[in-house]
PDB file of C-alpha atoms in Angstrom:
ATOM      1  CA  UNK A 897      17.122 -12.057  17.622  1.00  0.00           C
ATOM      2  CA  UNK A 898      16.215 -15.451  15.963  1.00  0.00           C
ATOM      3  CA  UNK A 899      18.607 -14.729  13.096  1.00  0.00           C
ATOM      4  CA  UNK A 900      21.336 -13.735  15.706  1.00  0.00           C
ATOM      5  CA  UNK A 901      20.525 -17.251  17.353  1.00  0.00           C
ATOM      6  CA  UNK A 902      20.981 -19.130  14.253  1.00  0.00           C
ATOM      7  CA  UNK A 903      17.670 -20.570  14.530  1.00  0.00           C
ATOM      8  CA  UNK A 904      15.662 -19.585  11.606  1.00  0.00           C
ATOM      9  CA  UNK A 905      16.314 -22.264   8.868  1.00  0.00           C
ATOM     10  CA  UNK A 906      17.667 -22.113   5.043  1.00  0.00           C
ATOM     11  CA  UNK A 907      14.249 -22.295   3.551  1.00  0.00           C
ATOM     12  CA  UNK A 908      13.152 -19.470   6.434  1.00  0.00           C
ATOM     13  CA  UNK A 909      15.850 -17.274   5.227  1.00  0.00           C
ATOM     14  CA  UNK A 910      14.981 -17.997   1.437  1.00  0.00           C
ATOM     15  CA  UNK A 911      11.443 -17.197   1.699  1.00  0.00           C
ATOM     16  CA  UNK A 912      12.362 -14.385   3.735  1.00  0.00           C
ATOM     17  CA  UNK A 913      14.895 -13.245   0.899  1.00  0.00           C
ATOM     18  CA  UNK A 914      12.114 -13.718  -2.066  1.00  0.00           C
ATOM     19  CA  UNK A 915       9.606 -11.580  -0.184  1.00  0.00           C
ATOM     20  CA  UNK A 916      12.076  -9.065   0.135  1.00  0.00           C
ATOM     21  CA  UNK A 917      12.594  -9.320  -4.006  1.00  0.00           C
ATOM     22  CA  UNK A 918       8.977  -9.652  -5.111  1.00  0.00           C
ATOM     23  CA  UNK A 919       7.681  -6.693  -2.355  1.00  0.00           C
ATOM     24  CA  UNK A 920      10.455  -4.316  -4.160  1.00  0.00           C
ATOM     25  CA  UNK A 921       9.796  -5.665  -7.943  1.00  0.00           C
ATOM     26  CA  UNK A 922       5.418  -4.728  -7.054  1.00  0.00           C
ATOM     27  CA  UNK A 923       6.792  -1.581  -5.127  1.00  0.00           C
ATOM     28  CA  UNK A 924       8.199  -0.613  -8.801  1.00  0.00           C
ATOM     29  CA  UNK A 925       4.710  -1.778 -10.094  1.00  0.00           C
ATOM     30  CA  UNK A 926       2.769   0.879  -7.790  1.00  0.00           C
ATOM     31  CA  UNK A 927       4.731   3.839  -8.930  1.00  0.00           C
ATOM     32  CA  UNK A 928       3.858   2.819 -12.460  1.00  0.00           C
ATOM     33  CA  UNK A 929       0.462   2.662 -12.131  1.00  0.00           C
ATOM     34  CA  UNK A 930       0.175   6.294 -10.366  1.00  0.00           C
ATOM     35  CA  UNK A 931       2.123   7.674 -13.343  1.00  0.00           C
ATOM     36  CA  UNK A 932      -0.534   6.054 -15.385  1.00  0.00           C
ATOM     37  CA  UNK A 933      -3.558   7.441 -13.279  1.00  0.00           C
ATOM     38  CA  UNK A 934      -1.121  11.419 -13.063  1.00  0.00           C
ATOM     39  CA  UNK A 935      -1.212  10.825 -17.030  1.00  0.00           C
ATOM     40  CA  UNK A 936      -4.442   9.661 -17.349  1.00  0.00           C
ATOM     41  CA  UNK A 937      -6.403  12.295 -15.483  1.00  0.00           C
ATOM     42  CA  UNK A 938      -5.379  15.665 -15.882  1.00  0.00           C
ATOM     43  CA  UNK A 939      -7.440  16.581 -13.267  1.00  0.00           C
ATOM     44  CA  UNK A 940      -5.174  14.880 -10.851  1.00  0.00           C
ATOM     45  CA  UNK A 941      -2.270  15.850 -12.098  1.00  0.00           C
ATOM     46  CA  UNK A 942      -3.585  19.358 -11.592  1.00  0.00           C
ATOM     47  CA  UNK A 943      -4.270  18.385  -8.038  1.00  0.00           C
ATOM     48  CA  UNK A 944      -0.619  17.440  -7.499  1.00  0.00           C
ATOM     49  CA  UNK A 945       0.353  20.312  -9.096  1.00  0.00           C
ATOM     50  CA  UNK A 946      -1.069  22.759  -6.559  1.00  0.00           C
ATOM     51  CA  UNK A 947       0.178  20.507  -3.904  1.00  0.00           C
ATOM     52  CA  UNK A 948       3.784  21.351  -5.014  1.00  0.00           C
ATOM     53  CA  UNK A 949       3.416  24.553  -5.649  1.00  0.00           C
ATOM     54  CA  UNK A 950       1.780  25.361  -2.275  1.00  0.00           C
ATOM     55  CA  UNK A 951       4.750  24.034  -0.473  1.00  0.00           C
ATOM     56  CA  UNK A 952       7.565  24.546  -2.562  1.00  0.00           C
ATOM     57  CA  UNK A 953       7.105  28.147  -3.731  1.00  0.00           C
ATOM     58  CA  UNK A 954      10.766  28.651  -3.892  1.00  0.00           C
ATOM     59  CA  UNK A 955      13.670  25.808  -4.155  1.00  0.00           C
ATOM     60  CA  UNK A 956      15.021  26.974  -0.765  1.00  0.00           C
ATOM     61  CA  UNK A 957      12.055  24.660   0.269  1.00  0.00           C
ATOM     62  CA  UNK A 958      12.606  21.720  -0.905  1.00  0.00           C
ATOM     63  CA  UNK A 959      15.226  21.049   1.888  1.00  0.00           C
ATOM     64  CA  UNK A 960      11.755  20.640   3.932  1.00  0.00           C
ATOM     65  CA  UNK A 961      10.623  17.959   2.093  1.00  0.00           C
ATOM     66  CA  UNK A 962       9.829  15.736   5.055  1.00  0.00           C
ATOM     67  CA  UNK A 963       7.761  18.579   6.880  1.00  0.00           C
ATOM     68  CA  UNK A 964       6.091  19.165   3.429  1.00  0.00           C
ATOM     69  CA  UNK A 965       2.000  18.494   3.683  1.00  0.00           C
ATOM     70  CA  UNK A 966       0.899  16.991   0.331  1.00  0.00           C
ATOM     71  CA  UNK A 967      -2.268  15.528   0.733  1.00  0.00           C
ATOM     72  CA  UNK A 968      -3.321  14.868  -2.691  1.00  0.00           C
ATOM     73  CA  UNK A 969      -0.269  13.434  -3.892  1.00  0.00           C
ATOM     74  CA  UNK A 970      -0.731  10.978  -0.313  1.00  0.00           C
ATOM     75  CA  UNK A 971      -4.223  10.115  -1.475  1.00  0.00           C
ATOM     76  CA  UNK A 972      -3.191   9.370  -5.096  1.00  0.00           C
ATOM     77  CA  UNK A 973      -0.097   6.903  -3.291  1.00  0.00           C
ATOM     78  CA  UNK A 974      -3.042   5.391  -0.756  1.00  0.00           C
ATOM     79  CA  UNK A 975      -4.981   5.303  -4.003  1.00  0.00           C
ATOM     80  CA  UNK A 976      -3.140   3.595  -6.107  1.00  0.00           C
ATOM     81  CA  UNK A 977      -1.412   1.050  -3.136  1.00  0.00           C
ATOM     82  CA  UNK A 978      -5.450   0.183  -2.201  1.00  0.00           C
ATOM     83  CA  UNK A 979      -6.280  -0.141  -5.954  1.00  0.00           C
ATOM     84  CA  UNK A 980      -3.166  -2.077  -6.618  1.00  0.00           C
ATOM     85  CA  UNK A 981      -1.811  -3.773  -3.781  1.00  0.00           C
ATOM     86  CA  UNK A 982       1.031  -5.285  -5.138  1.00  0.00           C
ATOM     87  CA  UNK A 983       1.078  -8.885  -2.584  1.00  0.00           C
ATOM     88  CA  UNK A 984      -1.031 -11.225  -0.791  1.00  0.00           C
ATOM     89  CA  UNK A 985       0.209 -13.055   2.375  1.00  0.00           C
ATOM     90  CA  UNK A 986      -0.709 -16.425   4.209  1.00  0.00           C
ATOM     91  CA  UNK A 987      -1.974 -16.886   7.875  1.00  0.00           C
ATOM     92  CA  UNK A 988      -2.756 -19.941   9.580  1.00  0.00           C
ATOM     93  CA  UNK A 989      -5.877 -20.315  11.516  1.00  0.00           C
ATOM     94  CA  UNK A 990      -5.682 -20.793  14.980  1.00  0.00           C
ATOM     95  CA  UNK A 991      -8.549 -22.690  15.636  1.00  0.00           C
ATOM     96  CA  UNK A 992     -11.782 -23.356  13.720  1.00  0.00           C
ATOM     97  CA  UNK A 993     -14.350 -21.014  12.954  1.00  0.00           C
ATOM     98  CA  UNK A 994     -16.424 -19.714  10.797  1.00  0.00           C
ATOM     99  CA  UNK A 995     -16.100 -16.838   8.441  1.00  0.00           C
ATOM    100  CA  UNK A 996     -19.123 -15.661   5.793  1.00  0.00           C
ATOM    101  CA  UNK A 997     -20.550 -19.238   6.186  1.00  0.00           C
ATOM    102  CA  UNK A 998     -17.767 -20.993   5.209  1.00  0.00           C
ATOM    103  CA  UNK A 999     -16.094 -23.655   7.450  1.00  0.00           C
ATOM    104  CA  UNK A1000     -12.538 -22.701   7.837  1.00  0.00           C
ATOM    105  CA  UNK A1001     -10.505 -25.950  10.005  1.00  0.00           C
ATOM    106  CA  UNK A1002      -8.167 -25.114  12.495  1.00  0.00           C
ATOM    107  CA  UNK A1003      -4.279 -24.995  11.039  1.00  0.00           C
ATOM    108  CA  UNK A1004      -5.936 -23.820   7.924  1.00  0.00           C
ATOM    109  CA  UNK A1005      -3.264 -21.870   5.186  1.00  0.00           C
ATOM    110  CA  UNK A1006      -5.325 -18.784   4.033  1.00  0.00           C
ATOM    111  CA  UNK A1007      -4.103 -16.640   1.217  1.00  0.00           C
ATOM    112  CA  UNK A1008      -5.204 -12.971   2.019  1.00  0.00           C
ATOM    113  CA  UNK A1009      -5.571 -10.973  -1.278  1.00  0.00           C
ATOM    114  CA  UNK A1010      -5.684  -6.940  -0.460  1.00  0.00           C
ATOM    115  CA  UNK A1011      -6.162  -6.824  -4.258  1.00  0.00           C
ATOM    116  CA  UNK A1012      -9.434  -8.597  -4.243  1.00  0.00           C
ATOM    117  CA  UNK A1013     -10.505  -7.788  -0.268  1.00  0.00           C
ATOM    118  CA  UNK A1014     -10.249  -4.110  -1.594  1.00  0.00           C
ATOM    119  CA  UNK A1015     -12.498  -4.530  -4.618  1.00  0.00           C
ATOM    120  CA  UNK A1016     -15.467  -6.475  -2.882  1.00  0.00           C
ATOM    121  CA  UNK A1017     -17.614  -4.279  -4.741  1.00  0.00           C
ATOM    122  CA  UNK A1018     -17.729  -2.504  -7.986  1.00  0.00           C
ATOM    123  CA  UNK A1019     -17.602   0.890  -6.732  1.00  0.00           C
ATOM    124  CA  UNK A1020     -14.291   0.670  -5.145  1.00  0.00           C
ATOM    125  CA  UNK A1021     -12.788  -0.441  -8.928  1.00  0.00           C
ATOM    126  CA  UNK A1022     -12.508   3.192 -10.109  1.00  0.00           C
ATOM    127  CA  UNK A1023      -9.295   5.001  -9.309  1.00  0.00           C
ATOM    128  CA  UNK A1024     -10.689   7.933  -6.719  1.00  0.00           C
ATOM    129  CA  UNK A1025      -7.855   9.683  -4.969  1.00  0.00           C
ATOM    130  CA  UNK A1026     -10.853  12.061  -3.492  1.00  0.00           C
ATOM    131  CA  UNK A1027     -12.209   8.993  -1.825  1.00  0.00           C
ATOM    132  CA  UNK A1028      -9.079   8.774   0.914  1.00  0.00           C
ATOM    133  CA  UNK A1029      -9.466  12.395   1.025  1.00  0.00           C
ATOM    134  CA  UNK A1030     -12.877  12.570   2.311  1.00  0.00           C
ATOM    135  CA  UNK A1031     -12.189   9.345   4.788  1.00  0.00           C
ATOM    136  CA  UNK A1032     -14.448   7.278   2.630  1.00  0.00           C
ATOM    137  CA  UNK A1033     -12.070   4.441   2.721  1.00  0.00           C
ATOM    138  CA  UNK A1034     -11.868   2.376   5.805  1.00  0.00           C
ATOM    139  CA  UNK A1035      -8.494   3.463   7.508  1.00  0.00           C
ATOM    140  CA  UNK A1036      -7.740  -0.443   7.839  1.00  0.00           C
ATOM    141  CA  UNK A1037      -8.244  -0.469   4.342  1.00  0.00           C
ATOM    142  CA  UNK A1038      -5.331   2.552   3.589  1.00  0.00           C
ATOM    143  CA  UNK A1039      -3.032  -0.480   5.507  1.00  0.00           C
ATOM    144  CA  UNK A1040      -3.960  -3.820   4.382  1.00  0.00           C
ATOM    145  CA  UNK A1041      -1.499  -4.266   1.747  1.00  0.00           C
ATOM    146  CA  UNK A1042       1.421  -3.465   4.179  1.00  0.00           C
ATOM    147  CA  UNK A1043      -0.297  -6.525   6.387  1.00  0.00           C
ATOM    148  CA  UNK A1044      -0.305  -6.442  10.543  1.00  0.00           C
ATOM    149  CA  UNK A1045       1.339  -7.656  13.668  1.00  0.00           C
ATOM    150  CA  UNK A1046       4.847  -9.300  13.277  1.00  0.00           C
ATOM    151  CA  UNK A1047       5.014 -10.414   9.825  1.00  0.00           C
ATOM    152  CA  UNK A1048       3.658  -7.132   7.991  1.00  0.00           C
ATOM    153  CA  UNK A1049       5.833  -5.492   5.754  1.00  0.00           C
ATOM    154  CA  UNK A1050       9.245  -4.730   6.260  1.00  0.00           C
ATOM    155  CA  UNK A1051       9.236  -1.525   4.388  1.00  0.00           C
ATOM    156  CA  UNK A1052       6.405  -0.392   5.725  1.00  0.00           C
ATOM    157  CA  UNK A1053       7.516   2.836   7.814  1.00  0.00           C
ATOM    158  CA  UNK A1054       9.812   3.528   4.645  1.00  0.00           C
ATOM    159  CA  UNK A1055       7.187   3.503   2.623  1.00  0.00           C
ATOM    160  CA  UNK A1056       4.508   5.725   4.824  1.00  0.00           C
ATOM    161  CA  UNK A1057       6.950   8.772   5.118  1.00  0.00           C
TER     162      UNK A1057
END
């Protein structure tokens, strides 16, 4: 409704335009690096394999793509967007507080990075599609790189279907 209004500014509608660009230049970058990981592993591209041909045993289905259950080829896509996650996004702190000890000011810019927040520890380096499987991963996690509230992705429900 603000854009309706004319209130959002140039530079509002600028940076809105470049997130737009660079979110569907990384969104390019993700598929990438699960065709490296299918290519990589033949074990997952097994996996996927069986995926497909458990739902698409004729090409009548694939006209039911969207009622299609392929939860492999989801947890190689959660894998990779985790492992990957192509953008980092700014908040402002409300108010002061503290956070792991460090002293973080009220109207503080912080940069979140999914990219490093999701590989806080070595074990979570390694490409493991099994891992969302199994609910190892914190659900939050599977969403972080799409951020939350108001200004999380735009493409987000796109991109989860």
């Amino acid at each position: 409704s603000e854009l309706l209004n004319h209130k959002l500014d140039e530079n509002t509608v600028l940076g809105n335009l470049l997130d737009l660009i660079i979110s569907s230049m990384e969104t390019t970058n993700i598929l990438h690096w699960i065709i490296y990981h299918i290519t990589l592993t033949p074990r997952i591209y097994y996996y996927i394999q069986q995926d497909i041909f458990i739902n698409f045993r004729s090409t009548q289905n694939f006209n039911n793509f969207e009622d299609a259950r392929l939860p492999f080829l989801d947890a190689v896509i959660n894998e990779a967007l985790r492992l990957y996650s192509p953008i980092g996004f700014f908040r402002e702190a409300k108010n002061a507080s503290v956070l792991c000890s460090y002293f973080i000011p009220g109207g503080s810019k912080i940069l979140i990075s999914p990219f490093l927040i999701n590989r806080f520890d070595e074990s979570l380096c390694i490409f493991n599609p099994e891992g969302s499987l199994a609910k190892i991963v914190d659900p939050l996690q599977k969403e972080l790189h799409f951020g939350f509230g108001k200004r999380q992705c735009l493409g987000k429900e796109m991109a989860i279907k």
